[in-house]
Amino acid sequence: MEKKRISNYALCIIYYALILLLAGCSDKPQHTFTNELLLPMTPIKDQGKTELCWAYAMLATIETEHLLRGDSVNLSPQYLGRMLKRENQRAMGQTALNLMARYGVVGYDVMPDDATDDLPTPKNVFLLGARYTPLEFAHSVCAPDEYIGLTSIPDSPYYKKIVVPVPDNWEKNRLLNVPLDTLRRRINHALKQRHPVCWESAGHAMAIVGLARDEDGRPYYILKNSWGTKGPHNGLVYMSASRLWRDMIALYLTKEAYSL
């Protein structure tokens, strides 16, 4: 088990290094970007040596969605990671939603990135003078079935929910299978209507929070990463549209945003 965990973490590190290199985000920027859209965000977090990118990406998406509604929440991925230890290790965005539905969520301030195992798991959430259980708080932050999971697998029936065949989907979550061109149009439209999207690949997950172009007019997506603020873009990743769609395995956004 320990060897497997080390291998998975090494895979995530290697994949992220490739993102930095190939998306023009190495220590010395390879491109000049012009932002067309950049959504508001909570501060960049740092997952450290954990394998919790799926939790950081999904919660970052929820946080930005709330900011755009005039609300502000800053949620703890480490809490979801602690709940997951009861069941498994690596996971995907849908797992974060499932864990919130089962165990709730707490604020980042009471269980931050550097929370150690000896920090007690919070039993209550205090907000505006009121006390909630983590489950009650989660339901106020993310309503059941508020988000939809999407994928695009050509050899499976479209507009049907299918099990995405990747190791991280050990829960056998079923995502709506959509033709890639249709999915691309829907996601781009949702972003332009100011809705964030959780993006997942085989090795990493991040929240899409903006659109940009390089000096030659080529399209890029701006993603909020979970590796701290180190780098030329202070924790953001500029990923080419071609790479984002080539590596995409799963996407999550609100059902309202998908239906716009």
mmCIF file of N, CA and C in Angstrom, residues 170-230:
data_model
loop_
_atom_site.group_PDB
_atom_site.id
_atom_site.type_symbol
_atom_site.label_atom_id
_atom_site.label_comp_id
_atom_site.label_asym_id
_atom_site.label_seq_id
_atom_site.Cartn_x
_atom_site.Cartn_y
_atom_site.Cartn_z
ATOM 1 N N TRP A 170 -12.785 4.441 -8.455
ATOM 2 C CA TRP A 170 -13.052 3.186 -7.763
ATOM 3 C C TRP A 170 -14.467 3.119 -7.213
ATOM 4 N N GLU A 171 -15.131 4.265 -7.120
ATOM 5 C CA GLU A 171 -16.529 4.283 -6.667
ATOM 6 C C GLU A 171 -17.498 3.899 -7.782
ATOM 7 N N LYS A 172 -16.987 3.794 -9.012
ATOM 8 C CA LYS A 172 -17.835 3.513 -10.180
ATOM 9 C C LYS A 172 -18.859 4.629 -10.401
ATOM 10 N N ASN A 173 -18.411 5.872 -10.229
ATOM 11 C CA ASN A 173 -19.289 7.005 -10.494
ATOM 12 C C ASN A 173 -19.669 7.042 -11.968
ATOM 13 N N ARG A 174 -20.913 7.416 -12.222
ATOM 14 C CA ARG A 174 -21.417 7.493 -13.588
ATOM 15 C C ARG A 174 -21.536 8.956 -14.002
ATOM 16 N N LEU A 175 -20.913 9.293 -15.129
ATOM 17 C CA LEU A 175 -20.903 10.653 -15.638
ATOM 18 C C LEU A 175 -21.633 10.693 -16.977
ATOM 19 N N LEU A 176 -22.209 11.844 -17.288
ATOM 20 C CA LEU A 176 -22.919 12.001 -18.546
ATOM 21 C C LEU A 176 -21.919 12.062 -19.692
ATOM 22 N N ASN A 177 -22.080 11.201 -20.674
ATOM 23 C CA ASN A 177 -21.181 11.133 -21.821
ATOM 24 C C ASN A 177 -21.705 12.030 -22.942
ATOM 25 N N VAL A 178 -20.900 13.016 -23.341
ATOM 26 C CA VAL A 178 -21.322 14.043 -24.299
ATOM 27 C C VAL A 178 -20.310 14.114 -25.436
ATOM 28 N N PRO A 179 -20.747 14.279 -26.701
ATOM 29 C CA PRO A 179 -19.788 14.455 -27.797
ATOM 30 C C PRO A 179 -18.837 15.601 -27.507
ATOM 31 N N LEU A 180 -17.567 15.428 -27.880
ATOM 32 C CA LEU A 180 -16.546 16.392 -27.485
ATOM 33 C C LEU A 180 -16.837 17.801 -27.998
ATOM 34 N N ASP A 181 -17.267 17.953 -29.240
ATOM 35 C CA ASP A 181 -17.551 19.291 -29.775
ATOM 36 C C ASP A 181 -18.669 19.973 -28.993
ATOM 37 N N THR A 182 -19.692 19.208 -28.666
ATOM 38 C CA THR A 182 -20.797 19.756 -27.875
ATOM 39 C C THR A 182 -20.332 20.122 -26.479
ATOM 40 N N LEU A 183 -19.535 19.252 -25.885
ATOM 41 C CA LEU A 183 -19.026 19.505 -24.538
ATOM 42 C C LEU A 183 -18.149 20.756 -24.526
ATOM 43 N N ARG A 184 -17.305 20.889 -25.522
ATOM 44 C CA ARG A 184 -16.425 22.062 -25.600
ATOM 45 C C ARG A 184 -17.243 23.352 -25.697
ATOM 46 N N ARG A 185 -18.277 23.348 -26.537
ATOM 47 C CA ARG A 185 -19.118 24.541 -26.684
ATOM 48 C C ARG A 185 -19.822 24.874 -25.379
ATOM 49 N N ARG A 186 -20.339 23.864 -24.716
ATOM 50 C CA ARG A 186 -21.080 24.091 -23.474
ATOM 51 C C ARG A 186 -20.171 24.640 -22.376
ATOM 52 N N ILE A 187 -18.984 24.084 -22.282
ATOM 53 C CA ILE A 187 -18.051 24.524 -21.245
ATOM 54 C C ILE A 187 -17.577 25.949 -21.518
ATOM 55 N N ASN A 188 -17.237 26.240 -22.763
ATOM 56 C CA ASN A 188 -16.798 27.591 -23.102
ATOM 57 C C ASN A 188 -17.904 28.614 -22.832
ATOM 58 N N HIS A 189 -19.133 28.229 -23.165
ATOM 59 C CA HIS A 189 -20.258 29.144 -22.925
ATOM 60 C C HIS A 189 -20.453 29.354 -21.430
ATOM 61 N N ALA A 190 -20.363 28.281 -20.643
ATOM 62 C CA ALA A 190 -20.524 28.405 -19.196
ATOM 63 C C ALA A 190 -19.458 29.330 -18.604
ATOM 64 N N LEU A 191 -18.219 29.178 -19.050
ATOM 65 C CA LEU A 191 -17.154 30.044 -18.551
ATOM 66 C C LEU A 191 -17.427 31.500 -18.905
ATOM 67 N N LYS A 192 -17.858 31.738 -20.132
ATOM 68 C CA LYS A 192 -18.129 33.117 -20.555
ATOM 69 C C LYS A 192 -19.327 33.710 -19.816
ATOM 70 N N GLN A 193 -20.186 32.829 -19.306
ATOM 71 C CA GLN A 193 -21.283 33.289 -18.467
ATOM 72 C C GLN A 193 -20.884 33.339 -16.986
ATOM 73 N N ARG A 194 -19.573 33.221 -16.756
ATOM 74 C CA ARG A 194 -18.977 33.390 -15.430
ATOM 75 C C ARG A 194 -19.333 32.259 -14.464
ATOM 76 N N HIS A 195 -19.071 31.037 -14.946
ATOM 77 C CA HIS A 195 -19.202 29.856 -14.101
ATOM 78 C C HIS A 195 -17.903 29.051 -14.185
ATOM 79 N N PRO A 196 -17.310 28.684 -13.042
ATOM 80 C CA PRO A 196 -16.085 27.886 -13.050
ATOM 81 C C PRO A 196 -16.380 26.427 -13.367
ATOM 82 N N VAL A 197 -15.321 25.693 -13.719
ATOM 83 C CA VAL A 197 -15.449 24.284 -14.083
ATOM 84 C C VAL A 197 -14.306 23.507 -13.439
ATOM 85 N N CYS A 198 -14.615 22.367 -12.847
ATOM 86 C CA CYS A 198 -13.585 21.473 -12.318
ATOM 87 C C CYS A 198 -13.121 20.551 -13.434
ATOM 88 N N TRP A 199 -11.803 20.533 -13.685
ATOM 89 C CA TRP A 199 -11.204 19.752 -14.793
ATOM 90 C C TRP A 199 -10.331 18.652 -14.221
ATOM 91 N N GLU A 200 -10.462 17.449 -14.800
ATOM 92 C CA GLU A 200 -9.660 16.305 -14.349
ATOM 93 C C GLU A 200 -9.014 15.602 -15.520
ATOM 94 N N SER A 201 -7.770 15.162 -15.285
ATOM 95 C CA SER A 201 -7.055 14.317 -16.235
ATOM 96 C C SER A 201 -6.618 13.058 -15.502
ATOM 97 N N ALA A 202 -5.794 12.241 -16.158
ATOM 98 C CA ALA A 202 -5.353 11.000 -15.526
ATOM 99 C C ALA A 202 -4.415 11.251 -14.345
ATOM 100 N N GLY A 203 -3.751 12.424 -14.329
ATOM 101 C CA GLY A 203 -2.761 12.647 -13.296
ATOM 102 C C GLY A 203 -3.008 13.810 -12.367
ATOM 103 N N HIS A 204 -3.957 14.689 -12.704
ATOM 104 C CA HIS A 204 -4.111 15.889 -11.891
ATOM 105 C C HIS A 204 -5.502 16.475 -12.107
ATOM 106 N N ALA A 205 -5.926 17.322 -11.165
ATOM 107 C CA ALA A 205 -7.208 18.018 -11.262
ATOM 108 C C ALA A 205 -7.009 19.463 -10.838
ATOM 109 N N MET A 206 -7.681 20.372 -11.538
ATOM 110 C CA MET A 206 -7.619 21.800 -11.225
ATOM 111 C C MET A 206 -8.968 22.423 -11.572
ATOM 112 N N ALA A 207 -9.161 23.660 -11.134
ATOM 113 C CA ALA A 207 -10.396 24.387 -11.448
ATOM 114 C C ALA A 207 -10.126 25.359 -12.592
ATOM 115 N N ILE A 208 -10.965 25.311 -13.632
ATOM 116 C CA ILE A 208 -10.848 26.277 -14.725
ATOM 117 C C ILE A 208 -11.525 27.573 -14.280
ATOM 118 N N VAL A 209 -10.744 28.660 -14.289
ATOM 119 C CA VAL A 209 -11.270 29.936 -13.789
ATOM 120 C C VAL A 209 -11.123 31.069 -14.799
ATOM 121 N N GLY A 210 -10.700 30.758 -16.019
ATOM 122 C CA GLY A 210 -10.563 31.848 -16.971
ATOM 123 C C GLY A 210 -10.168 31.400 -18.359
ATOM 124 N N LEU A 211 -10.129 32.368 -19.270
ATOM 125 C CA LEU A 211 -9.757 32.162 -20.669
ATOM 126 C C LEU A 211 -8.708 33.195 -21.046
ATOM 127 N N ALA A 212 -7.783 32.809 -21.913
ATOM 128 C CA ALA A 212 -6.726 33.727 -22.331
ATOM 129 C C ALA A 212 -6.264 33.368 -23.738
ATOM 130 N N ARG A 213 -5.423 34.231 -24.298
ATOM 131 C CA ARG A 213 -4.769 33.962 -25.584
ATOM 132 C C ARG A 213 -3.298 34.327 -25.460
ATOM 133 N N ASP A 214 -2.468 33.611 -26.227
ATOM 134 C CA ASP A 214 -1.048 33.944 -26.215
ATOM 135 C C ASP A 214 -0.757 35.007 -27.262
ATOM 136 N N GLU A 215 0.507 35.309 -27.450
ATOM 137 C CA GLU A 215 0.899 36.391 -28.341
ATOM 138 C C GLU A 215 0.531 36.127 -29.803
ATOM 139 N N ASP A 216 0.266 34.857 -30.135
ATOM 140 C CA ASP A 216 -0.134 34.502 -31.499
ATOM 141 C C ASP A 216 -1.638 34.297 -31.644
ATOM 142 N N GLY A 217 -2.374 34.601 -30.582
ATOM 143 C CA GLY A 217 -3.826 34.484 -30.635
ATOM 144 C C GLY A 217 -4.356 33.095 -30.351
ATOM 145 N N ARG A 218 -3.485 32.176 -29.942
ATOM 146 C CA ARG A 218 -3.941 30.811 -29.661
ATOM 147 C C ARG A 218 -4.658 30.760 -28.318
ATOM 148 N N PRO A 219 -5.751 29.975 -28.224
ATOM 149 C CA PRO A 219 -6.561 29.959 -26.993
ATOM 150 C C PRO A 219 -5.940 29.130 -25.878
ATOM 151 N N TYR A 220 -6.081 29.648 -24.677
ATOM 152 C CA TYR A 220 -5.629 28.969 -23.469
ATOM 153 C C TYR A 220 -6.733 29.043 -22.424
ATOM 154 N N TYR A 221 -6.686 28.080 -21.503
ATOM 155 C CA TYR A 221 -7.542 28.118 -20.321
ATOM 156 C C TYR A 221 -6.672 28.463 -19.114
ATOM 157 N N ILE A 222 -7.243 29.224 -18.191
ATOM 158 C CA ILE A 222 -6.550 29.558 -16.951
ATOM 159 C C ILE A 222 -7.090 28.650 -15.855
ATOM 160 N N LEU A 223 -6.192 27.909 -15.208
ATOM 161 C CA LEU A 223 -6.600 26.964 -14.174
ATOM 162 C C LEU A 223 -5.997 27.340 -12.837
ATOM 163 N N LYS A 224 -6.789 27.211 -11.801
ATOM 164 C CA LYS A 224 -6.318 27.427 -10.428
ATOM 165 C C LYS A 224 -5.740 26.120 -9.916
ATOM 166 N N ASN A 225 -4.451 26.132 -9.624
ATOM 167 C CA ASN A 225 -3.777 24.922 -9.177
ATOM 168 C C ASN A 225 -3.762 24.857 -7.651
ATOM 169 N N SER A 226 -3.210 23.785 -7.122
ATOM 170 C CA SER A 226 -3.187 23.587 -5.659
ATOM 171 C C SER A 226 -1.778 23.225 -5.200
ATOM 172 N N TRP A 227 -0.793 23.943 -5.759
ATOM 173 C CA TRP A 227 0.607 23.710 -5.402
ATOM 174 C C TRP A 227 1.261 24.985 -4.883
ATOM 175 N N GLY A 228 0.479 25.833 -4.237
ATOM 176 C CA GLY A 228 1.024 27.066 -3.709
ATOM 177 C C GLY A 228 1.180 28.124 -4.793
ATOM 178 N N THR A 229 1.782 29.228 -4.427
ATOM 179 C CA THR A 229 1.871 30.380 -5.330
ATOM 180 C C THR A 229 3.201 30.465 -6.062
ATOM 181 N N LYS A 230 4.035 29.459 -5.947
ATOM 182 C CA LYS A 230 5.313 29.464 -6.648
ATOM 183 C C LYS A 230 5.080 29.427 -8.153
#
